[in-house]
Tab-separated table of C-alpha atoms in Angstrom:
chain	number	residue	atom	x	y	z
A	1	VAL	CA	-2.469	15.247	-38.262
A	2	LYS	CA	-5.939	15.467	-35.844
A	3	GLU	CA	-7.709	17.367	-38.410
A	4	ILE	CA	-6.644	14.964	-41.178
A	5	LEU	CA	-7.463	11.942	-38.919
A	6	VAL	CA	-10.889	13.709	-37.910
A	7	LYS	CA	-11.678	14.378	-41.530
A	8	TYR	CA	-10.806	10.928	-42.629
A	9	LEU	CA	-13.072	9.511	-39.880
A	10	GLU	CA	-16.085	11.706	-40.909
A	11	GLU	CA	-15.898	10.657	-44.851
A	12	SER	CA	-15.168	7.132	-43.979
A	13	GLY	CA	-17.952	6.684	-41.442
A	14	LEU	CA	-15.039	5.166	-38.905
A	15	LYS	CA	-15.850	6.110	-35.548
A	16	GLU	CA	-12.971	6.631	-32.824
A	17	GLU	CA	-14.853	8.295	-29.922
A	18	ASN	CA	-11.365	9.133	-28.420
A	19	THR	CA	-9.647	10.878	-31.233
A	20	ASN	CA	-11.477	14.069	-30.806
A	21	LEU	CA	-11.102	14.235	-26.455
A	22	HIS	CA	-8.633	16.346	-24.983
A	23	SER	CA	-7.694	17.010	-21.247
A	24	GLU	CA	-5.066	19.370	-20.497
A	25	THR	CA	-4.966	17.964	-16.962
A	26	TYR	CA	-4.258	14.531	-18.414
A	27	ASP	CA	-1.639	15.931	-20.931
A	28	ASN	CA	-0.011	17.789	-18.072
A	29	LYS	CA	-0.072	15.151	-14.913
A	30	TRP	CA	-0.991	11.677	-15.966
A	31	SER	CA	2.364	10.710	-16.525
A	32	MET	CA	3.189	11.495	-12.981
A	33	LEU	CA	0.169	9.616	-11.589
A	34	THR	CA	1.148	6.486	-13.553
A	35	ASP	CA	4.918	6.551	-12.320
A	36	ASP	CA	3.512	6.666	-9.110
A	37	VAL	CA	0.750	3.704	-9.616
A	38	ASN	CA	3.572	1.718	-11.265
A	39	THR	CA	5.842	2.476	-7.963
A	40	MET	CA	3.019	1.516	-5.738
A	41	CYS	CA	2.108	-1.446	-7.592
A	42	THR	CA	5.574	-2.720	-7.132
A	43	GLN	CA	5.684	-2.348	-3.636
A	44	TYR	CA	2.629	-4.054	-3.390
A	45	VAL	CA	3.539	-6.742	-5.182
A	46	MET	CA	6.801	-7.361	-3.238
A	47	GLY	CA	5.056	-7.118	-0.357
A	48	GLN	CA	6.261	-3.640	0.785
A	49	ILE	CA	2.923	-2.255	1.638
A	50	THR	CA	-0.427	-4.028	2.536
A	51	GLU	CA	-3.683	-4.372	0.508
A	52	ASP	CA	-5.449	-1.821	2.275
A	53	GLN	CA	-2.551	0.514	1.862
A	54	TRP	CA	-2.923	-0.119	-2.216
A	55	LYS	CA	-6.770	0.227	-2.144
A	56	GLU	CA	-6.293	3.494	-0.271
A	57	PHE	CA	-3.735	4.737	-2.616
A	58	VAL	CA	-5.842	4.195	-5.445
A	59	GLN	CA	-9.284	5.613	-3.598
A	60	ASP	CA	-6.964	8.812	-2.960
A	61	ILE	CA	-6.288	9.254	-6.891
A	62	VAL	CA	-9.722	8.435	-7.795
A	63	ASP	CA	-10.832	11.502	-5.103
A	64	SER	CA	-7.888	13.599	-6.440
A	65	ASP	CA	-8.715	16.812	-8.025
A	66	ASP	CA	-6.595	16.319	-10.858
A	67	TYR	CA	-8.718	12.605	-11.766
A	68	LYS	CA	-11.988	14.835	-11.387
A	69	ALA	CA	-10.406	17.337	-13.727
A	70	ILE	CA	-9.646	14.743	-16.267
A	71	GLN	CA	-12.797	12.914	-15.944
A	72	ALA	CA	-14.698	16.319	-16.686
A	73	GLU	CA	-12.676	17.414	-19.312
A	74	TYR	CA	-13.279	14.380	-21.105
A	75	LYS	CA	-16.819	14.642	-20.691
A	76	GLU	CA	-16.969	18.066	-21.662
A	77	ALA	CA	-15.109	16.938	-24.770
A	78	LYS	CA	-17.162	14.002	-25.744
A	79	ALA	CA	-20.132	16.305	-25.355
A	80	ALA	CA	-18.629	18.742	-28.063
A	81	VAL	CA	-18.251	16.224	-29.792
A	82	GLU	CA	-21.569	14.639	-30.015
A	83	GLN	CA	-22.901	18.035	-30.470
A	84	LYS	CA	-21.430	18.157	-33.922
């Protein structure tokens, strides 16, 4: 499907930058991260954690090796697409 979509986009002149991007870390771990985000967000809205705790949680994600790997993998994939 990916190959067909990429070929169509190239032939039609349409551009969807994310179509060719892939991050194995995102595929393998992002659902766990979003589950945690949803849980913590609910706790924040319900007043079970403070705003500072919420911000610390978000910062921990941004500082995590998984998040950094996802960013690096997408940048690498984007660079590869732009070289074509």
